[in-house]
PDB file of C-alpha atoms in Angstrom:
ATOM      1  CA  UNK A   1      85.985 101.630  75.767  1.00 62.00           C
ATOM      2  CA  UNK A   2      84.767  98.801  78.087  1.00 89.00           C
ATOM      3  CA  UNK A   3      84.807  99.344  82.307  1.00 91.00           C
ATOM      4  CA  UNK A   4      88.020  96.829  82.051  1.00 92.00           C
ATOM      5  CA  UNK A   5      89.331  98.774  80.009  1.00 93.00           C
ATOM      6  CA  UNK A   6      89.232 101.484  81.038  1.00 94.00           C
ATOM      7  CA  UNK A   7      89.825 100.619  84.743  1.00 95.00           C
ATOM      8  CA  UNK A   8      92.816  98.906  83.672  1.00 95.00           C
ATOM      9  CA  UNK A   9      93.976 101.860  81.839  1.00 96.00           C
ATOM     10  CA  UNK A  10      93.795 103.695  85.125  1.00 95.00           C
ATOM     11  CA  UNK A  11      95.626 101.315  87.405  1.00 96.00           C
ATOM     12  CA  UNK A  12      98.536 101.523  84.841  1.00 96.00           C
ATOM     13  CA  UNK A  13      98.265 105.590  84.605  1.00 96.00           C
ATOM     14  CA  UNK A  14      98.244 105.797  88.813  1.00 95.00           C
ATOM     15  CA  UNK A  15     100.975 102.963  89.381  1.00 95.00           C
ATOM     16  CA  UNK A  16     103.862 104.693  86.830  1.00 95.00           C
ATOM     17  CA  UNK A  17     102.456 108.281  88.200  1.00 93.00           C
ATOM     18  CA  UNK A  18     103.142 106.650  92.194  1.00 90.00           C
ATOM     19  CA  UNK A  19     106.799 105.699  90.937  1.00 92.00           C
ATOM     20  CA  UNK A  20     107.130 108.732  88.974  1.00 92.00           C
ATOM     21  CA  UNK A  21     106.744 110.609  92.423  1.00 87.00           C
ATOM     22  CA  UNK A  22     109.574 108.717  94.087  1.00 88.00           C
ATOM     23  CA  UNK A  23     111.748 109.875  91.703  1.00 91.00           C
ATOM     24  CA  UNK A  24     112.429 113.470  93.639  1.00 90.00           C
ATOM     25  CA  UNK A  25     113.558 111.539  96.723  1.00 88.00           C
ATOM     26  CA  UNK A  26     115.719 109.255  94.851  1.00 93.00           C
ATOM     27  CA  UNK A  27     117.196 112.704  93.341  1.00 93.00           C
ATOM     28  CA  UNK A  28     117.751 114.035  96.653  1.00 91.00           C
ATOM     29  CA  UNK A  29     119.361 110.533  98.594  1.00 92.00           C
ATOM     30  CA  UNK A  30     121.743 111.265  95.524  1.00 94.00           C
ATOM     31  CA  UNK A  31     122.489 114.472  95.943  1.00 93.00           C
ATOM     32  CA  UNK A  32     122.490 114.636 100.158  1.00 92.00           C
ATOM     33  CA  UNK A  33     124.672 111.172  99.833  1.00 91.00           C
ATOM     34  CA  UNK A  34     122.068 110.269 102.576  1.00 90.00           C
ATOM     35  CA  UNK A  35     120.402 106.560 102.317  1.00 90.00           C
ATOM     36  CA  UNK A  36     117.720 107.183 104.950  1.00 85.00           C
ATOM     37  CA  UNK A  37     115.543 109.752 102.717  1.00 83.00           C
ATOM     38  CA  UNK A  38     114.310 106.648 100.695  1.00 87.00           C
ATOM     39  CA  UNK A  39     113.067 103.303 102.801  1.00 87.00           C
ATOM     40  CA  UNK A  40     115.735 100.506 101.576  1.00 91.00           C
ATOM     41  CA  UNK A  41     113.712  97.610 102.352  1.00 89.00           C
ATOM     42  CA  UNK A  42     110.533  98.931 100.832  1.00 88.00           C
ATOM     43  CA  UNK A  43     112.409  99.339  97.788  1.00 92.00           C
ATOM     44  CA  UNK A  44     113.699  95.900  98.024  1.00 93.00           C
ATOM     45  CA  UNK A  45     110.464  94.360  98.725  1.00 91.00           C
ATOM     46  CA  UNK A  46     109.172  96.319  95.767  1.00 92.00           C
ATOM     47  CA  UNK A  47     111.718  95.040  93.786  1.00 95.00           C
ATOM     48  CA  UNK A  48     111.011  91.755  94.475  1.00 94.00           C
ATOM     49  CA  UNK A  49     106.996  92.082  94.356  1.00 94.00           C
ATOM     50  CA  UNK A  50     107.689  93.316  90.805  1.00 96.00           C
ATOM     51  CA  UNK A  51     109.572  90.190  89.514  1.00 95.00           C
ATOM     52  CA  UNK A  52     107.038  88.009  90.946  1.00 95.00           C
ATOM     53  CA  UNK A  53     104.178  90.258  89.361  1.00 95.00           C
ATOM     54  CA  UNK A  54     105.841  89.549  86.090  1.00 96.00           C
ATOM     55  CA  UNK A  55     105.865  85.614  86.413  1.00 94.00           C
ATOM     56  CA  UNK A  56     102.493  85.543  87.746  1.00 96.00           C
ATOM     57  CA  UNK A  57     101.431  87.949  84.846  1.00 95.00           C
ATOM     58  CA  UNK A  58     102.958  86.043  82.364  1.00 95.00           C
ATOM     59  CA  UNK A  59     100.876  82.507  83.846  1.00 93.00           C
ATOM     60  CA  UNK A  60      97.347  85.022  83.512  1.00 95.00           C
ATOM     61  CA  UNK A  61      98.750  85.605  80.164  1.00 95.00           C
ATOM     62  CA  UNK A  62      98.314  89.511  81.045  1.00 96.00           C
ATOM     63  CA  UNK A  63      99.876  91.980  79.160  1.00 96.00           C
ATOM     64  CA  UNK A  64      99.210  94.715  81.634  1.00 95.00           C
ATOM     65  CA  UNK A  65     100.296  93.242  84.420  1.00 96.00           C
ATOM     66  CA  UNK A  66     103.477  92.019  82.922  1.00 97.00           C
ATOM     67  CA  UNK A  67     104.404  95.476  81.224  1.00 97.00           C
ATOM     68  CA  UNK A  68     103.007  97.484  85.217  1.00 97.00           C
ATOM     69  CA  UNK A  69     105.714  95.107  86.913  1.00 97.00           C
ATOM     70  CA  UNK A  70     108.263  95.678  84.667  1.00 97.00           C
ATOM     71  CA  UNK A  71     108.064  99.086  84.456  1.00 97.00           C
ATOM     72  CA  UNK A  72     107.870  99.010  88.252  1.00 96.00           C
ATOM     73  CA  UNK A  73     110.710  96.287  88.566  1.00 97.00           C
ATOM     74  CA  UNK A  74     112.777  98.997  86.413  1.00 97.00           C
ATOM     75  CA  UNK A  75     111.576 102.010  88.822  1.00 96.00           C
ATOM     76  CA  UNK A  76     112.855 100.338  92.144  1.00 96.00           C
ATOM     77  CA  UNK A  77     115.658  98.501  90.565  1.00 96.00           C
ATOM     78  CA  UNK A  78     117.272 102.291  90.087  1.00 97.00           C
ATOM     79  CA  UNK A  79     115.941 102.778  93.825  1.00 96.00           C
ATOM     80  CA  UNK A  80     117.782 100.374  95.165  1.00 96.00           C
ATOM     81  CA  UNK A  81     120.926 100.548  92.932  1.00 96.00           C
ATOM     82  CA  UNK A  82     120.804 104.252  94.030  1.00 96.00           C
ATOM     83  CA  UNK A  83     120.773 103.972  98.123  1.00 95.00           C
ATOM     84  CA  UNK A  84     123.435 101.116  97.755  1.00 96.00           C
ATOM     85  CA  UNK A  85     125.568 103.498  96.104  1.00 95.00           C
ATOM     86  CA  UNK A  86     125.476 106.640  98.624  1.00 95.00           C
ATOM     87  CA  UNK A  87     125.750 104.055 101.356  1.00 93.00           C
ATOM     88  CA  UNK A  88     128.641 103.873 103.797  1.00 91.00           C
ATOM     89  CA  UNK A  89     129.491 100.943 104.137  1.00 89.00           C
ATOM     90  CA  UNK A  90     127.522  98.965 100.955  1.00 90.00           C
ATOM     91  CA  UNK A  91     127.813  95.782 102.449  1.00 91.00           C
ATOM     92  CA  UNK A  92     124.538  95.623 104.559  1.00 92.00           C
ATOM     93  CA  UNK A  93     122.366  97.104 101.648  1.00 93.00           C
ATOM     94  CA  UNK A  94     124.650  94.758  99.588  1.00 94.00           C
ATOM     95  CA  UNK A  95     123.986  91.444 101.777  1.00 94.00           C
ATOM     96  CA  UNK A  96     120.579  92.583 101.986  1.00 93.00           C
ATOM     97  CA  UNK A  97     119.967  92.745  98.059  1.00 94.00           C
ATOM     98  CA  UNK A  98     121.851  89.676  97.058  1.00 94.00           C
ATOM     99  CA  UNK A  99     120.139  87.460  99.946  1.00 95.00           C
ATOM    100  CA  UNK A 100     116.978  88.651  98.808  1.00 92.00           C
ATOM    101  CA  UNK A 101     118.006  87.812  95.323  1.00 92.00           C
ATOM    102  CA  UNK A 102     119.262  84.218  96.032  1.00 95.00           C
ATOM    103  CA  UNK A 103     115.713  84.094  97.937  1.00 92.00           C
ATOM    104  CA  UNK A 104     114.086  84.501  94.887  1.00 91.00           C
ATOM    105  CA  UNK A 105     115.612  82.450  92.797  1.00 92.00           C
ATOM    106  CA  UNK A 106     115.550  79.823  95.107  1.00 94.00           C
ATOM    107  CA  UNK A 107     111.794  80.166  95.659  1.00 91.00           C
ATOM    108  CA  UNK A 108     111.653  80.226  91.985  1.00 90.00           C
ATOM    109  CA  UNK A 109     113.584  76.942  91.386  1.00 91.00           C
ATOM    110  CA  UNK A 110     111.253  74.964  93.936  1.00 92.00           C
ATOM    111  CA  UNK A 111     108.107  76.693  92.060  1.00 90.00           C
ATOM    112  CA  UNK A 112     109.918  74.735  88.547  1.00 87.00           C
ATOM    113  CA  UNK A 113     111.378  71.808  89.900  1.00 87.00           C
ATOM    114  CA  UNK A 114     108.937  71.015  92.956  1.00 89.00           C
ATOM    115  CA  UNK A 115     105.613  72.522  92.545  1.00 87.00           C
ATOM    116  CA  UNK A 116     105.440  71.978  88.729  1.00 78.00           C
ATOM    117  CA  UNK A 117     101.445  72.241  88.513  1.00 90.00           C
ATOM    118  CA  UNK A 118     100.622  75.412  86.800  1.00 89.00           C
ATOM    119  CA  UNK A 119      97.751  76.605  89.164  1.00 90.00           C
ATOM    120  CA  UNK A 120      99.673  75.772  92.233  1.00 92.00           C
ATOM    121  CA  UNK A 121     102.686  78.163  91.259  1.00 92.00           C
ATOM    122  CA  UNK A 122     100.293  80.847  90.591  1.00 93.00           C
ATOM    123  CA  UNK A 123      98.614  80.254  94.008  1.00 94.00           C
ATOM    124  CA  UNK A 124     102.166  80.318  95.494  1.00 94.00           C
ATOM    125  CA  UNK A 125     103.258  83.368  93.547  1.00 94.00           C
ATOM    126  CA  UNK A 126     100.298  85.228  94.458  1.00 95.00           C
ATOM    127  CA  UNK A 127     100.179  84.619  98.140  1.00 96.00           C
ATOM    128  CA  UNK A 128     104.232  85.661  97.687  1.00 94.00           C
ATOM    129  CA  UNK A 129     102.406  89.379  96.259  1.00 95.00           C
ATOM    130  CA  UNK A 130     100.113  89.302  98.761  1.00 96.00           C
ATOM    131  CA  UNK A 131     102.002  88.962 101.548  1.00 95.00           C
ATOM    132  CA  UNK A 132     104.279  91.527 100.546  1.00 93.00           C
ATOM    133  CA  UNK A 133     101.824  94.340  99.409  1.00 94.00           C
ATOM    134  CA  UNK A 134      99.755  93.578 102.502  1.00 94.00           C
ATOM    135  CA  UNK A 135     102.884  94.100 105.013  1.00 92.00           C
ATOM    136  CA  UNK A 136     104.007  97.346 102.715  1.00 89.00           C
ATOM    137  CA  UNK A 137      99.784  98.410 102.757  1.00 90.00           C
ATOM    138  CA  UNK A 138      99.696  98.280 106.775  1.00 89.00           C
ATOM    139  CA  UNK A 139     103.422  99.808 107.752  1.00 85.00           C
ATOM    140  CA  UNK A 140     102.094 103.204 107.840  1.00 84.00           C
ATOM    141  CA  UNK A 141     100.024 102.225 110.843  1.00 86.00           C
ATOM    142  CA  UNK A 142     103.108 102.845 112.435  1.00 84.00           C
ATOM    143  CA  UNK A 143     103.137 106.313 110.921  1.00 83.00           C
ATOM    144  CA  UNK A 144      99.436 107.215 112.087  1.00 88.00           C
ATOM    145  CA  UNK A 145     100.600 105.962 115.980  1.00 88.00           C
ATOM    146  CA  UNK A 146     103.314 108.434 115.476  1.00 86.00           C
ATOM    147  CA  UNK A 147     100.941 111.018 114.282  1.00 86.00           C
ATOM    148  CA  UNK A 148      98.460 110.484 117.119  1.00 87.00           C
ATOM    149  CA  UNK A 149     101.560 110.479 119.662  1.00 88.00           C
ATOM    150  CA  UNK A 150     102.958 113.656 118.744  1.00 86.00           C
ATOM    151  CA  UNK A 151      99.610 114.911 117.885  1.00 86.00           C
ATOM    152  CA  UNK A 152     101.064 116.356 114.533  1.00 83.00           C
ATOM    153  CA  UNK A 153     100.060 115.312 111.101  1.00 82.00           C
ATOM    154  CA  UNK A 154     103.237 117.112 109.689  1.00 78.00           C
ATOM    155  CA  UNK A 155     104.856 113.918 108.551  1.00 75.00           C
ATOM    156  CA  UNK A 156     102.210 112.595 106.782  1.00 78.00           C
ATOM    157  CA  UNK A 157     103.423 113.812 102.769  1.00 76.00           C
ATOM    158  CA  UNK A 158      99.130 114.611 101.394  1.00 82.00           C
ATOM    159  CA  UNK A 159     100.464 114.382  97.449  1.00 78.00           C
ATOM    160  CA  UNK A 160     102.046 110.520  98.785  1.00 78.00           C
ATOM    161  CA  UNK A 161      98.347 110.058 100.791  1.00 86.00           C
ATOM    162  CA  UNK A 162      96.116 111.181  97.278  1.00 88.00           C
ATOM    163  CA  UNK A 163      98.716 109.451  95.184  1.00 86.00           C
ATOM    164  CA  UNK A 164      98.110 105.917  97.247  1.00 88.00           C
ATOM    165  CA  UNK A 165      94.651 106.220  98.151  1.00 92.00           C
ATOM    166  CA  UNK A 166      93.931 106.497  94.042  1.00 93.00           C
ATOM    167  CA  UNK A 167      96.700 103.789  93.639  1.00 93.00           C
ATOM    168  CA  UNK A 168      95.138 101.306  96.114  1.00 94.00           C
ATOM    169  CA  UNK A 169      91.648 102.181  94.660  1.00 96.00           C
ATOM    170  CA  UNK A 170      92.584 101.310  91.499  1.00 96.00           C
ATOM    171  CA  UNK A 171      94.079  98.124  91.884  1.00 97.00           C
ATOM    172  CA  UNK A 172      91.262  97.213  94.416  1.00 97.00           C
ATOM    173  CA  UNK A 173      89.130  97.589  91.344  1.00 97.00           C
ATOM    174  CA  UNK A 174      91.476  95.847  89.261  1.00 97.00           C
ATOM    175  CA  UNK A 175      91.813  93.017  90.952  1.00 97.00           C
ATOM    176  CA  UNK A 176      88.250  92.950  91.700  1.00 97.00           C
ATOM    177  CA  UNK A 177      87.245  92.721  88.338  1.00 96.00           C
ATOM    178  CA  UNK A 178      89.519  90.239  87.598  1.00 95.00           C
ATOM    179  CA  UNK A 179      88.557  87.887  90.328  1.00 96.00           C
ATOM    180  CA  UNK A 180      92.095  87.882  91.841  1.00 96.00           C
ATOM    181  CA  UNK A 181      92.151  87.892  95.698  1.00 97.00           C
ATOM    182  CA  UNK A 182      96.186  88.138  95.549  1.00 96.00           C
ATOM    183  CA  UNK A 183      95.440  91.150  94.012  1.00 96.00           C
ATOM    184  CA  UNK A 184      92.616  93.018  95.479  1.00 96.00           C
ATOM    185  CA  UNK A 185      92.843  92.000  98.964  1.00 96.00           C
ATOM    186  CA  UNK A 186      95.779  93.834 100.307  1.00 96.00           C
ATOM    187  CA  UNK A 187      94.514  97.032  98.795  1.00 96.00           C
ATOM    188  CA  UNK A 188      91.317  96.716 100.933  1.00 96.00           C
ATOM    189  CA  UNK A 189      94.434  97.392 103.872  1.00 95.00           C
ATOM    190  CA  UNK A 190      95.454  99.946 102.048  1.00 93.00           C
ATOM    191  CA  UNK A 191      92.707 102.144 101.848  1.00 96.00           C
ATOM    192  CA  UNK A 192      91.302 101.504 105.501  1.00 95.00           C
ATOM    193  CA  UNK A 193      95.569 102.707 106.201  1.00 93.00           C
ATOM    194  CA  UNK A 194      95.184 105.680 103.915  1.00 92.00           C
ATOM    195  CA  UNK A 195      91.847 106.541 106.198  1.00 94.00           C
ATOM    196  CA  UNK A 196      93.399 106.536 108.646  1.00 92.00           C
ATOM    197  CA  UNK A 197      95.869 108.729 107.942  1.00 90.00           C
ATOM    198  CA  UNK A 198      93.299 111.788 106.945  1.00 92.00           C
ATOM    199  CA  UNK A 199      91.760 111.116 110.125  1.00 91.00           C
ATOM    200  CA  UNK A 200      95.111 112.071 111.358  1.00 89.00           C
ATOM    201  CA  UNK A 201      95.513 115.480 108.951  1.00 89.00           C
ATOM    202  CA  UNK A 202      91.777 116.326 109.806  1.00 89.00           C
ATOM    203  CA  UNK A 203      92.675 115.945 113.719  1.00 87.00           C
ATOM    204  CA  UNK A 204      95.676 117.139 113.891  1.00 84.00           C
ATOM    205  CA  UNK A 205      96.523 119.161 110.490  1.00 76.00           C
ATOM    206  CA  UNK A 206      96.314 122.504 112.626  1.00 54.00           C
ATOM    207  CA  UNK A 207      98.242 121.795 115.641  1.00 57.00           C
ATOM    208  CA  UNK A 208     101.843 122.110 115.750  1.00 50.00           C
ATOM    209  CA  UNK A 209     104.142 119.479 116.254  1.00 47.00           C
ATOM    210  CA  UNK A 210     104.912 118.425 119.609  1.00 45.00           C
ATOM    211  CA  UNK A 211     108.324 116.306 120.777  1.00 44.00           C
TER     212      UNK A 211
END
């Protein structure tokens, strides 16, 4: 088996193993009835990210990244179906999904009817990704100013930490070898994030949590 191969292989293996590990917290916003133990936007945004990855996949004529994306698309599709649903009230999640729905299709009509040039919908369609990968990459610097605050590592989940740091290495790899900026890039923030967040558990990982 070839390096592409068999670094594409991986990427595929890490990504469905990432959503396979949401799936416990989507079980337990279920059963709790509570929305907040899953990030709604993220989900969303994931959601979205997917059905772009798919279109763009489809103009590389890559089977990988179309069947990753759809799988994924699938994953955070029940995500976001599921926090709607325990919800009270569904109409913010419920705005929120079906404006970021008409978003997309809109964005998608202007790529058909207005853009037109092959190349220049892919460009489009990948700076879409990489916009929304990068912002998804860097929100845990919020998390690691939280950490260093409260001088506490406890929030910071180490299977989520291992499970993204081999996630983001992957597809920096990935992308790398396929020459794609859009798709290397924001795993390059994603890393230096993840870094940042065992500097946190080897700072603080024996102190106790402080208010």
């Amino acid at each position: 088996m070839e390096v592409f191969q068999m670094v594409e292989l991986g990427t595929q293996v890490v990504t469905y193993l990432m959503m396979i590990s949401a799936i416990p917290a989507c079980i337990a916003v279920y059963k709790s009835r509570d929305p907040n133990k899953m990030n709604y936007i993220f989900c969303l945004l994931g959601l979205l990210n997917a059905f772009a990855g798919i279109v763009y996949g489809q103009i590389l004529n890559n089977d990988a990244l179309i069947t990753i994306n759809w799988v994924c698309a699938v994953f955070q599709a029940v995500f976001v179906m599921t926090i709607i649903l325990v919800s009270q009230p569904k109409s913010k999640p419920m705005t929120q999904a079906t404006m970021a729905g008409l978003g997309l299709l809109t964005f998608y009509q202007y790529l058909i009817h207005v853009v037109v040039h092959e190349k220049a919908i892919l460009n489009m369609l990948g700076m879409f990704m990489f916009v929304v990968a990068t912002v998804t990459w860097a929100t845990p610097v919020m998390e690691i100013r939280d950490c260093m605050r409260k001088q506490s590592s406890a929030n910071i989940s180490v299977s989520m930490l291992i499970g993204g740091i081999a996630c983001a290495t992957m597809w920096l790899f990935y992308g790398l070898l396929l020459n794609d900026f859009y798709i290397y890039s924001p795993n390059i923030v994603g890393l230096a994030t993840s870094a940042g967040k065992v500097v946190c558990i080897m700072k603080y990982g024996s102190k106790k949590k402080t208010e």
